[in-house]
mmCIF file of C-alpha atoms and ligand atoms in Angstrom:
data_model
loop_
_atom_site.group_PDB
_atom_site.id
_atom_site.type_symbol
_atom_site.label_atom_id
_atom_site.label_comp_id
_atom_site.label_asym_id
_atom_site.label_seq_id
_atom_site.Cartn_x
_atom_site.Cartn_y
_atom_site.Cartn_z
ATOM 1 C CA UNK H 1 139.900 87.986 134.624
ATOM 2 C CA UNK H 2 139.321 84.351 135.534
ATOM 3 C CA UNK H 3 142.243 81.998 134.916
ATOM 4 C CA UNK H 4 141.870 78.436 133.817
ATOM 5 C CA UNK H 5 142.989 75.849 136.360
ATOM 6 C CA UNK H 6 144.419 73.393 133.890
ATOM 7 C CA UNK H 7 144.323 69.644 134.643
ATOM 8 C CA UNK H 8 147.310 67.718 133.299
ATOM 9 C CA UNK H 9 148.023 64.027 132.693
ATOM 10 C CA UNK H 10 149.186 62.519 136.000
ATOM 11 C CA UNK H 11 151.899 60.213 134.698
ATOM 12 C CA UNK H 12 153.983 60.207 131.540
ATOM 13 C CA UNK H 13 156.500 57.640 130.423
ATOM 14 C CA UNK H 14 158.637 58.384 127.348
ATOM 15 C CA UNK H 15 161.289 56.456 125.467
ATOM 16 C CA UNK H 16 161.934 53.832 122.824
ATOM 17 C CA UNK H 17 160.670 50.509 124.133
ATOM 18 C CA UNK H 18 158.825 51.940 127.147
ATOM 19 C CA UNK H 19 155.673 50.155 125.941
ATOM 20 C CA UNK H 20 157.285 47.011 127.413
ATOM 21 C CA UNK H 21 156.630 48.430 130.895
ATOM 22 C CA UNK H 22 152.863 48.586 130.348
ATOM 23 C CA UNK H 23 152.159 45.294 132.141
ATOM 24 C CA UNK H 24 154.041 46.503 135.192
ATOM 25 C CA UNK H 25 152.169 49.837 135.153
ATOM 26 C CA UNK H 26 148.860 47.991 134.961
ATOM 27 C CA UNK H 27 149.801 45.640 137.807
ATOM 28 C CA UNK H 28 149.553 48.622 140.185
ATOM 29 C CA UNK H 29 145.980 49.246 139.021
ATOM 30 C CA UNK H 30 144.644 45.674 139.049
ATOM 31 C CA UNK H 31 142.221 45.172 141.932
ATOM 32 C CA UNK H 32 140.569 41.769 141.358
ATOM 33 C CA UNK H 33 138.981 43.072 138.181
ATOM 34 C CA UNK H 34 139.925 43.178 134.539
ATOM 35 C CA UNK H 35 141.361 45.595 132.022
ATOM 36 C CA UNK H 36 139.790 46.729 128.744
ATOM 37 C CA UNK H 37 142.178 47.231 125.830
ATOM 38 C CA UNK H 38 140.775 49.329 122.998
ATOM 39 C CA UNK H 39 143.121 48.852 120.058
ATOM 40 C CA UNK H 40 143.044 50.281 116.527
ATOM 41 C CA UNK H 41 142.153 47.376 114.236
ATOM 42 C CA UNK H 42 145.006 48.360 111.910
ATOM 43 C CA UNK H 43 147.049 46.128 114.279
ATOM 44 C CA UNK H 44 144.709 43.152 114.088
ATOM 45 C CA UNK H 45 146.992 41.230 111.733
ATOM 46 C CA UNK H 46 150.214 42.795 112.891
ATOM 47 C CA UNK H 47 152.971 41.340 115.095
ATOM 48 C CA UNK H 48 152.357 44.196 117.515
ATOM 49 C CA UNK H 49 149.178 42.504 118.738
ATOM 50 C CA UNK H 50 151.287 39.892 120.509
ATOM 51 C CA UNK H 51 153.013 42.577 122.562
ATOM 52 C CA UNK H 52 149.755 43.724 124.188
ATOM 53 C CA UNK H 53 150.019 42.578 127.827
ATOM 54 C CA UNK H 54 146.546 41.108 128.018
ATOM 55 C CA UNK H 55 145.776 38.732 130.895
ATOM 56 C CA UNK H 56 143.238 35.923 130.496
ATOM 57 C CA UNK H 57 140.571 37.881 132.419
ATOM 58 C CA UNK H 58 141.024 41.025 130.280
ATOM 59 C CA UNK H 59 138.878 42.249 127.411
ATOM 60 C CA UNK H 60 140.325 43.214 124.034
ATOM 61 C CA UNK H 61 138.182 45.366 121.757
ATOM 62 C CA UNK H 62 139.428 46.051 118.250
ATOM 63 C CA UNK H 63 138.110 49.455 117.213
ATOM 64 C CA UNK H 64 137.573 50.700 113.706
ATOM 65 C CA UNK H 65 138.320 54.341 112.981
ATOM 66 C CA UNK H 66 137.462 54.507 109.291
ATOM 67 C CA UNK H 67 134.924 57.071 110.470
ATOM 68 C CA UNK H 68 135.913 59.490 113.187
ATOM 69 C CA UNK H 69 134.392 58.505 116.571
ATOM 70 C CA UNK H 70 130.631 58.804 116.868
ATOM 71 C CA UNK H 71 128.656 59.006 120.110
ATOM 72 C CA UNK H 72 126.680 55.980 118.867
ATOM 73 C CA UNK H 73 129.888 53.942 118.569
ATOM 74 C CA UNK H 74 130.928 54.921 122.104
ATOM 75 C CA UNK H 75 127.547 53.810 123.467
ATOM 76 C CA UNK H 76 127.941 50.516 121.627
ATOM 77 C CA UNK H 77 131.437 49.883 123.052
ATOM 78 C CA UNK H 78 130.239 50.703 126.577
ATOM 79 C CA UNK H 79 127.415 48.215 126.136
ATOM 80 C CA UNK H 80 129.926 45.520 125.086
ATOM 81 C CA UNK H 81 132.026 46.130 128.221
ATOM 82 C CA UNK H 82 128.953 45.961 130.458
ATOM 83 C CA UNK H 83 127.840 42.735 128.764
ATOM 84 C CA UNK H 84 131.320 41.285 129.302
ATOM 85 C CA UNK H 85 131.168 41.669 133.086
ATOM 86 C CA UNK H 86 128.748 42.820 135.752
ATOM 87 C CA UNK H 87 131.675 44.594 137.415
ATOM 88 C CA UNK H 88 133.452 47.683 136.158
ATOM 89 C CA UNK H 89 136.966 47.235 134.776
ATOM 90 C CA UNK H 90 140.034 48.450 136.666
ATOM 91 C CA UNK H 91 141.271 50.332 133.640
ATOM 92 C CA UNK H 92 140.715 51.259 129.998
ATOM 93 C CA UNK H 93 143.738 51.382 127.708
ATOM 94 C CA UNK H 94 143.510 53.073 124.297
ATOM 95 C CA UNK H 95 146.180 52.127 121.738
ATOM 96 C CA UNK H 96 146.056 53.955 118.406
ATOM 97 C CA UNK H 97 145.807 57.424 116.884
ATOM 98 C CA UNK H 98 143.694 60.342 118.076
ATOM 99 C CA UNK H 99 140.456 58.544 117.216
ATOM 100 C CA UNK H 100 141.260 55.461 119.291
ATOM 101 C CA UNK H 101 142.569 57.501 122.204
ATOM 102 C CA UNK H 102 139.365 59.561 122.116
ATOM 103 C CA UNK H 103 137.272 56.383 122.117
ATOM 104 C CA UNK H 104 139.180 55.125 125.169
ATOM 105 C CA UNK H 105 138.597 58.417 126.977
ATOM 106 C CA UNK H 106 134.909 58.365 126.131
ATOM 107 C CA UNK H 107 134.399 54.716 127.146
ATOM 108 C CA UNK H 108 136.175 55.304 130.475
ATOM 109 C CA UNK H 109 133.822 58.238 131.136
ATOM 110 C CA UNK H 110 130.624 56.575 130.006
ATOM 111 C CA UNK H 111 131.188 53.473 132.152
ATOM 112 C CA UNK H 112 130.602 55.620 135.239
ATOM 113 C CA UNK H 113 128.109 58.161 133.849
ATOM 114 C CA UNK H 114 124.565 57.226 132.869
ATOM 115 C CA UNK H 115 122.878 57.798 129.519
ATOM 116 C CA UNK H 116 124.414 58.346 126.094
ATOM 117 C CA UNK H 117 127.717 60.026 125.222
ATOM 118 C CA UNK H 118 125.590 62.506 123.259
ATOM 119 C CA UNK H 119 124.265 63.895 126.575
ATOM 120 C CA UNK H 120 127.747 65.033 127.582
ATOM 121 C CA UNK H 121 128.971 66.774 124.416
ATOM 122 C CA UNK H 122 129.895 70.173 125.732
ATOM 123 C CA UNK H 123 131.815 71.625 128.654
ATOM 124 C CA UNK H 124 131.944 70.118 132.151
ATOM 125 C CA UNK H 125 128.724 68.126 131.935
ATOM 126 C CA UNK H 126 130.303 64.913 133.266
ATOM 127 C CA UNK H 127 129.186 64.135 136.828
ATOM 128 C CA UNK H 128 131.355 61.216 137.945
ATOM 129 C CA UNK H 129 135.076 60.466 137.653
ATOM 130 C CA UNK H 130 136.071 58.096 134.841
ATOM 131 C CA UNK H 131 137.582 54.638 135.120
ATOM 132 C CA UNK H 132 141.392 54.832 135.281
ATOM 133 C CA UNK H 133 142.501 55.297 131.662
ATOM 134 C CA UNK H 134 145.737 55.148 129.701
ATOM 135 C CA UNK H 135 146.513 56.635 126.278
ATOM 136 C CA UNK H 136 149.136 55.094 124.022
ATOM 137 C CA UNK H 137 149.605 56.921 120.704
ATOM 138 C CA UNK H 138 150.629 54.983 117.600
ATOM 139 C CA UNK H 139 150.280 58.125 115.474
ATOM 140 C CA UNK H 140 151.428 61.563 116.601
ATOM 141 C CA UNK H 141 150.146 65.076 116.135
ATOM 142 C CA UNK H 142 146.633 65.514 117.485
ATOM 143 C CA UNK H 143 147.671 66.113 121.090
ATOM 144 C CA UNK H 144 144.708 63.928 122.115
ATOM 145 C CA UNK H 145 147.123 62.313 124.571
ATOM 146 C CA UNK H 146 147.208 65.499 126.678
ATOM 147 C CA UNK H 147 143.882 67.224 126.086
ATOM 148 C CA UNK H 148 140.814 67.420 128.346
ATOM 149 C CA UNK H 149 138.468 66.524 125.510
ATOM 150 C CA UNK H 150 137.318 63.544 123.495
ATOM 151 C CA UNK H 151 136.059 64.781 120.140
ATOM 152 C CA UNK H 152 132.841 63.028 119.123
ATOM 153 C CA UNK H 153 130.350 63.376 116.319
ATOM 154 C CA UNK H 154 126.780 63.122 117.519
ATOM 155 C CA UNK H 155 123.518 63.346 115.584
ATOM 156 C CA UNK H 156 123.532 67.149 115.918
ATOM 157 C CA UNK H 157 127.091 68.261 116.298
ATOM 158 C CA UNK H 158 130.764 67.476 116.305
ATOM 159 C CA UNK H 159 131.738 68.514 119.796
ATOM 160 C CA UNK H 160 133.966 67.095 122.502
ATOM 161 C CA UNK H 161 133.177 65.856 125.969
ATOM 162 C CA UNK H 162 135.317 68.460 127.705
ATOM 163 C CA UNK H 163 136.023 67.836 131.375
ATOM 164 C CA UNK H 164 138.842 67.391 133.856
ATOM 165 C CA UNK H 165 137.793 63.747 134.161
ATOM 166 C CA UNK H 166 138.493 63.240 130.446
ATOM 167 C CA UNK H 167 142.261 63.685 130.901
ATOM 168 C CA UNK H 168 144.299 60.462 130.835
ATOM 169 C CA UNK H 169 145.740 59.204 134.127
ATOM 170 C CA UNK H 170 148.767 57.826 132.317
ATOM 171 C CA UNK H 171 150.236 58.150 128.852
ATOM 172 C CA UNK H 172 152.857 55.943 127.260
ATOM 173 C CA UNK H 173 154.972 57.732 124.668
ATOM 174 C CA UNK H 174 157.023 55.124 122.832
ATOM 175 C CA UNK H 175 158.368 56.496 119.519
ATOM 176 C CA UNK H 176 158.845 52.962 118.185
ATOM 177 C CA UNK H 177 155.065 52.646 117.936
ATOM 178 C CA UNK H 178 154.774 55.312 115.221
ATOM 179 C CA UNK H 179 157.521 53.893 113.010
ATOM 180 C CA UNK H 180 155.175 52.160 110.559
ATOM 181 C CA UNK H 181 152.724 54.969 109.811
ATOM 182 C CA UNK H 182 152.333 55.608 106.046
ATOM 183 C CA UNK H 183 153.920 58.884 104.854
ATOM 184 C CA UNK H 184 150.666 60.647 103.960
ATOM 185 C CA UNK H 185 148.952 59.836 107.256
ATOM 186 C CA UNK H 186 152.043 60.789 109.209
ATOM 187 C CA UNK H 187 152.107 64.128 107.421
ATOM 188 C CA UNK H 188 148.390 64.934 107.868
ATOM 189 C CA UNK H 189 148.403 64.112 111.568
ATOM 190 C CA UNK H 190 151.805 65.772 112.041
ATOM 191 C CA UNK H 191 150.429 68.914 110.416
ATOM 192 C CA UNK H 192 147.631 68.922 112.972
ATOM 193 C CA UNK H 193 150.382 69.594 115.501
ATOM 194 C CA UNK H 194 152.101 72.189 113.304
ATOM 195 C CA UNK H 195 148.783 74.010 112.794
ATOM 196 C CA UNK H 196 148.075 73.889 116.560
ATOM 197 C CA UNK H 197 151.353 75.773 116.979
ATOM 198 C CA UNK H 198 150.653 78.342 114.254
ATOM 199 C CA UNK H 199 147.149 79.050 115.516
ATOM 200 C CA UNK H 200 148.234 79.259 119.131
ATOM 201 C CA UNK H 201 151.264 81.464 118.412
ATOM 202 C CA UNK H 202 149.315 83.826 116.110
ATOM 203 C CA UNK H 203 146.287 84.012 118.399
ATOM 204 C CA UNK H 204 145.077 86.803 120.664
ATOM 205 C CA UNK H 205 144.847 84.350 123.611
ATOM 206 C CA UNK H 206 148.604 83.775 123.558
ATOM 207 C CA UNK H 207 150.456 83.829 126.872
ATOM 208 C CA UNK H 208 153.911 82.758 128.022
ATOM 209 C CA UNK H 209 152.758 79.253 128.966
ATOM 210 C CA UNK H 210 151.332 78.549 125.508
ATOM 211 C CA UNK H 211 154.089 80.359 123.684
ATOM 212 C CA UNK H 212 156.821 78.338 125.396
ATOM 213 C CA UNK H 213 155.287 75.009 124.452
ATOM 214 C CA UNK H 214 154.176 76.246 121.019
ATOM 215 C CA UNK H 215 157.567 77.544 119.936
ATOM 216 C CA UNK H 216 159.333 74.340 120.906
ATOM 217 C CA UNK H 217 156.701 72.153 119.257
ATOM 218 C CA UNK H 218 156.916 74.197 116.076
ATOM 219 C CA UNK H 219 160.720 73.911 115.970
ATOM 220 C CA UNK H 220 160.411 70.135 116.399
ATOM 221 C CA UNK H 221 157.903 69.953 113.522
ATOM 222 C CA UNK H 222 160.295 71.956 111.332
ATOM 223 C CA UNK H 223 163.054 69.441 112.110
ATOM 224 C CA UNK H 224 160.801 66.454 111.455
ATOM 225 C CA UNK H 225 159.310 67.622 108.167
ATOM 226 C CA UNK H 226 162.120 69.757 106.695
ATOM 227 C CA UNK H 227 165.327 68.148 108.044
ATOM 228 C CA UNK H 228 164.378 64.591 109.021
ATOM 229 C CA UNK H 229 166.858 62.472 110.970
ATOM 230 C CA UNK H 230 166.987 59.200 112.852
ATOM 231 C CA UNK H 231 165.349 60.812 115.895
ATOM 232 C CA UNK H 232 162.364 62.201 113.952
ATOM 233 C CA UNK H 233 159.844 59.861 115.583
ATOM 234 C CA UNK H 234 161.009 60.917 119.054
ATOM 235 C CA UNK H 235 160.694 64.566 118.036
ATOM 236 C CA UNK H 236 157.267 64.171 116.471
ATOM 237 C CA UNK H 237 155.925 62.438 119.551
ATOM 238 C CA UNK H 238 157.124 65.227 121.829
ATOM 239 C CA UNK H 239 155.966 67.905 119.367
ATOM 240 C CA UNK H 240 152.453 66.463 119.578
ATOM 241 C CA UNK H 241 152.552 66.571 123.370
ATOM 242 C CA UNK H 242 153.930 70.120 123.507
ATOM 243 C CA UNK H 243 151.545 71.350 120.795
ATOM 244 C CA UNK H 244 148.675 69.941 122.846
ATOM 245 C CA UNK H 245 149.977 71.712 125.946
ATOM 246 C CA UNK H 246 150.210 74.945 123.976
ATOM 247 C CA UNK H 247 146.576 74.975 122.797
ATOM 248 C CA UNK H 248 145.322 73.694 126.146
ATOM 249 C CA UNK H 249 146.169 77.058 127.610
ATOM 250 C CA UNK H 250 145.301 79.152 124.542
ATOM 251 C CA UNK H 251 143.119 78.070 121.608
ATOM 252 C CA UNK H 252 143.205 77.053 117.966
ATOM 253 C CA UNK H 253 141.906 79.322 115.188
ATOM 254 C CA UNK H 254 140.517 79.779 111.672
ATOM 255 C CA UNK H 255 141.833 76.516 110.239
ATOM 256 C CA UNK H 256 140.336 74.347 112.965
ATOM 257 C CA UNK H 257 136.988 76.104 112.771
ATOM 258 C CA UNK H 258 136.783 75.492 109.012
ATOM 259 C CA UNK H 259 138.120 71.961 109.346
ATOM 260 C CA UNK H 260 135.350 71.024 111.789
ATOM 261 C CA UNK H 261 132.811 72.025 109.123
ATOM 262 C CA UNK H 262 134.614 69.957 106.473
ATOM 263 C CA UNK H 263 134.691 66.928 108.681
ATOM 264 C CA UNK H 264 131.059 67.189 109.805
ATOM 265 C CA UNK H 265 129.681 67.498 106.286
ATOM 266 C CA UNK H 266 132.234 65.651 104.148
ATOM 267 C CA UNK H 267 133.500 63.177 106.765
ATOM 268 C CA UNK H 268 137.105 64.284 106.224
ATOM 269 C CA UNK H 269 139.407 63.193 109.046
ATOM 270 C CA UNK H 270 140.711 65.964 111.258
ATOM 271 C CA UNK H 271 144.317 65.943 110.022
ATOM 272 C CA UNK H 272 143.575 65.974 106.299
ATOM 273 C CA UNK H 273 140.706 68.438 106.812
ATOM 274 C CA UNK H 274 143.103 70.815 108.510
ATOM 275 C CA UNK H 275 145.589 70.516 105.650
ATOM 276 C CA UNK H 276 142.879 71.144 103.045
ATOM 277 C CA UNK H 277 141.731 74.288 104.865
ATOM 278 C CA UNK H 278 145.154 75.591 105.875
ATOM 279 C CA UNK H 279 146.393 75.700 102.280
ATOM 280 C CA UNK H 280 143.891 78.522 101.612
ATOM 281 C CA UNK H 281 144.580 80.594 104.716
ATOM 282 C CA UNK H 282 147.629 82.606 103.754
ATOM 283 C CA UNK H 283 145.802 85.887 104.444
ATOM 284 C CA UNK H 284 145.559 84.835 108.105
ATOM 285 C CA UNK H 285 148.743 82.840 108.575
ATOM 286 C CA UNK H 286 151.162 83.895 105.777
ATOM 287 C CA UNK H 287 154.403 82.483 107.233
ATOM 288 C CA UNK H 288 152.773 79.299 108.483
ATOM 289 C CA UNK H 289 151.114 78.528 105.144
ATOM 290 C CA UNK H 290 154.330 79.125 103.178
ATOM 291 C CA UNK H 291 156.256 76.799 105.454
ATOM 292 C CA UNK H 292 153.451 74.219 105.362
ATOM 293 C CA UNK H 293 153.742 74.128 101.558
ATOM 294 C CA UNK H 294 157.505 73.653 101.775
ATOM 295 C CA UNK H 295 156.974 70.749 104.169
ATOM 296 C CA UNK H 296 154.356 69.207 101.907
ATOM 297 C CA UNK H 297 156.720 69.435 98.904
ATOM 298 C CA UNK H 298 159.623 67.991 100.891
ATOM 299 C CA UNK H 299 157.451 65.057 102.031
ATOM 300 C CA UNK H 300 156.043 64.492 98.520
ATOM 301 C CA UNK H 301 152.468 64.665 99.801
ATOM 302 C CA UNK H 302 149.538 66.107 97.874
ATOM 303 C CA UNK H 303 146.054 67.181 98.926
ATOM 304 C CA UNK H 304 142.612 66.408 97.543
ATOM 305 C CA UNK H 305 141.119 69.378 95.654
ATOM 306 C CA UNK H 306 137.687 70.574 94.542
ATOM 307 C CA UNK H 307 135.893 68.998 97.444
ATOM 308 C CA UNK H 308 133.340 71.736 97.888
ATOM 309 C CA UNK H 309 132.552 73.182 94.458
ATOM 310 C CA UNK H 310 129.657 70.871 93.563
ATOM 311 C CA UNK H 311 128.154 70.843 97.028
ATOM 312 C CA UNK H 312 124.452 71.451 97.551
ATOM 313 C CA UNK H 313 123.442 74.655 99.236
ATOM 314 C CA UNK H 314 122.033 73.107 102.404
ATOM 315 C CA UNK H 315 125.301 71.232 102.969
ATOM 316 C CA UNK H 316 127.244 74.448 102.537
ATOM 317 C CA UNK H 317 124.961 76.220 105.038
ATOM 318 C CA UNK H 318 125.445 73.375 107.532
ATOM 319 C CA UNK H 319 129.207 73.578 107.090
ATOM 320 C CA UNK H 320 129.133 77.318 107.797
ATOM 321 C CA UNK H 321 126.936 76.727 110.871
ATOM 322 C CA UNK H 322 129.344 74.143 112.263
ATOM 323 C CA UNK H 323 132.294 76.483 111.767
ATOM 324 C CA UNK H 324 130.553 79.531 113.244
ATOM 325 C CA UNK H 325 129.513 77.774 116.451
ATOM 326 C CA UNK H 326 133.174 77.612 117.468
ATOM 327 C CA UNK H 327 133.240 81.155 118.825
ATOM 328 C CA UNK H 328 136.376 80.919 120.998
ATOM 329 C CA UNK H 329 138.385 79.796 117.969
ATOM 330 C CA UNK H 330 137.313 82.835 115.952
ATOM 331 C CA UNK H 331 137.876 85.169 118.854
ATOM 332 C CA UNK H 332 141.350 83.776 119.422
ATOM 333 C CA UNK H 333 142.202 84.191 115.744
ATOM 334 C CA UNK H 334 140.587 87.538 114.976
ATOM 335 C CA UNK H 335 139.957 89.303 118.274
ATOM 336 C CA UNK H 336 136.832 90.299 120.153
ATOM 337 C CA UNK H 337 135.224 91.949 117.114
ATOM 338 C CA UNK H 338 135.593 88.834 114.980
ATOM 339 C CA UNK H 339 131.914 88.834 113.975
ATOM 340 C CA UNK H 340 132.410 92.035 111.978
ATOM 341 C CA UNK H 341 135.367 90.437 110.161
ATOM 342 C CA UNK H 342 134.188 86.878 109.608
ATOM 343 C CA UNK H 343 130.753 86.864 108.011
ATOM 344 C CA UNK H 344 128.879 83.850 106.660
ATOM 345 C CA UNK H 345 129.673 85.092 103.171
ATOM 346 C CA UNK H 346 133.387 85.257 103.823
ATOM 347 C CA UNK H 347 133.380 81.721 105.198
ATOM 348 C CA UNK H 348 131.439 80.574 102.133
ATOM 349 C CA UNK H 349 134.048 82.132 99.846
ATOM 350 C CA UNK H 350 136.839 80.376 101.728
ATOM 351 C CA UNK H 351 135.041 77.030 101.524
ATOM 352 C CA UNK H 352 134.329 77.465 97.816
ATOM 353 C CA UNK H 353 138.066 77.542 97.115
ATOM 354 C CA UNK H 354 138.624 74.154 98.757
HETATM 355 P P1 NAD Q 1 143.188 58.448 113.424
HETATM 356 O O1 NAD Q 1 143.296 57.971 114.820
HETATM 357 O O2 NAD Q 1 141.843 58.835 112.928
HETATM 358 O O3 NAD Q 1 143.839 57.354 112.469
HETATM 359 C C1 NAD Q 1 144.025 57.623 111.090
HETATM 360 C C2 NAD Q 1 144.445 56.344 110.368
HETATM 361 O O4 NAD Q 1 145.745 55.930 110.766
HETATM 362 C C3 NAD Q 1 143.514 55.184 110.686
HETATM 363 O O5 NAD Q 1 143.278 54.479 109.503
HETATM 364 C C4 NAD Q 1 144.341 54.331 111.650
HETATM 365 O O6 NAD Q 1 143.956 52.985 111.603
HETATM 366 C C5 NAD Q 1 145.727 54.549 111.140
HETATM 367 N N1 NAD Q 1 146.829 54.305 112.093
HETATM 368 C C6 NAD Q 1 146.923 54.652 113.388
HETATM 369 N N2 NAD Q 1 148.114 54.280 113.896
HETATM 370 C C7 NAD Q 1 148.791 53.666 112.883
HETATM 371 C C8 NAD Q 1 150.079 53.045 112.778
HETATM 372 N N3 NAD Q 1 150.967 53.032 113.802
HETATM 373 N N4 NAD Q 1 150.424 52.522 111.590
HETATM 374 C C9 NAD Q 1 149.587 52.567 110.528
HETATM 375 N N5 NAD Q 1 148.370 53.132 110.565
HETATM 376 C C10 NAD Q 1 147.976 53.688 111.745
HETATM 377 O O7 NAD Q 1 144.180 59.693 113.158
HETATM 378 P P2 NAD Q 1 144.657 60.918 114.012
HETATM 379 O O8 NAD Q 1 144.997 61.966 113.048
HETATM 380 O O9 NAD Q 1 145.699 60.507 115.013
HETATM 381 O O10 NAD Q 1 143.386 61.332 114.856
HETATM 382 C C11 NAD Q 1 142.323 62.056 114.325
HETATM 383 C C12 NAD Q 1 141.240 62.010 115.352
HETATM 384 O O11 NAD Q 1 141.659 62.673 116.541
HETATM 385 C C13 NAD Q 1 139.941 62.671 114.932
HETATM 386 O O12 NAD Q 1 138.868 61.848 115.311
HETATM 387 C C14 NAD Q 1 139.909 63.960 115.716
HETATM 388 O O13 NAD Q 1 138.621 64.410 115.998
HETATM 389 C C15 NAD Q 1 140.646 63.570 116.964
HETATM 390 N N6 NAD Q 1 141.313 64.666 117.657
HETATM 391 C C16 NAD Q 1 141.193 64.718 118.991
HETATM 392 C C17 NAD Q 1 141.801 65.734 119.709
HETATM 393 C C18 NAD Q 1 141.643 65.774 121.192
HETATM 394 O O14 NAD Q 1 142.154 66.690 121.816
HETATM 395 N N7 NAD Q 1 140.965 64.851 121.807
HETATM 396 C C19 NAD Q 1 142.569 66.692 119.060
HETATM 397 C C20 NAD Q 1 142.702 66.598 117.673
HETATM 398 C C21 NAD Q 1 142.068 65.580 116.980
HETATM 399 ZN ZN1 ZN Q 2 143.775 69.730 115.740
#
C-alpha cells in the first residue's frame, strides 16, 4: 500500500474582515515586481472593487466565469500578463468562486511552465513551481481553496491540472465576502460541499482523516441549510474547507462522475450539475438524497428538469465517456469490481432521468 503524501495550503487566515489584511500579507511578497489580481467580474460595478489593495504597478484582470474555465482562456490570461511586463509578477491573487480561484491557480502555474494549459491536464505533469498564489473565495462550497487541482475544460476533456504546485500558498477566508451571493447560487455551490461529504463518507476509500473532516463539514452544512443562523456564512466557509480536506484524502463518487459528463456536454456549472445528478441517486446515497431534498425545500430552491431527454445519441455517448473515464470515483463509490456494476447502459438510464 502506498500512502499519499498530501500537500496542504501553507497559510490560512480566517475571520470576518480579515480581507483587510491582504495588503499587509502581500507586502511580504513584493520584491520590486508587481501583483496580478484576478477578480470575478461580478464585482466590476460593486463597492467591493475599491477594497482591493492594488498598487499603481499592479495588474487587475477582471475574469468572466459565465463558462467554466477553459484551457484556452487560461492561455489568453497568461498572454495578457506577459504582455503587461517582461518580468514575472511576485504573486497572483484570485478573488471569486471556484472558477476564479481555479483560473488564478492555472495562471500562476502557466507563467512558469511553457506551452498551453492543455498540455498539463492530468496528474503531476507540471515541471516548475508556480508563482506565489493566493485564493480568496467569495462563494463557498467547492473546496477549490484547498485542493491540489485546477479544473479546466480543454478541447478533449474536462480534467484538472493536478499537482502539488497547484495548491495555494495562502488563502483568505473572510465570511463577509460571501454575504451577497444569491440564494440559488449559494445553495448549488453549498451542495457541492454537502455532496463531497456524502460521497467521501459513503466511499470505500474512507479513512479516519477523511471521515473526521467529512463528518464535521456535513454537520456544518446541515446547520447552514436546515437551521440557518447569523453565523451561517462562517460555517459555510469552514464547511467548504473541511469538505475539501475530506475528499483530498479520499475521493468523490457517482454524483461527481455523472456531473462531469453533464457539464462537459451541456455546459452546466459544477454545483448545479451535481444537484441535478444527486437528486436521482437515492439508490446509492439514500440518506444523503433525502436530506438534500429537505434542504432544497427549506431553501425554496428548484432544479432544472428534462435536460437530457431530447439529446442526440452522440452527445449521450460522449457524456457516458466523460463519466466513465473517472475510474477512481467509481471505484471509491462501488468498490474494485465497479465495472461489473456500472455499465454504459446503466449510466445511460441514469442520465435519461435527468
Ligand atoms: P463559480 O465560480 O463558477 O461562480 C458561479 C457564479 O457566482 C458566477 O456567476 C459568479 O460570478 C458568481 N459569484 C461568485 N461570487 C459571488 C458573490 N460573492 N456574489 C454574487 N455572485 C458571485 O461557482 P463555484 O460553484 O464556486 O465554482 C464552480 C467551479 O469550481 C467550476 O468551474 C468547477 O469546475 C470548479 N471546481 C473546482 C474544484 C477544485 O478543487 N479546484 C472543486 C470543485 C469545483
Ligand atoms: Zn465538487
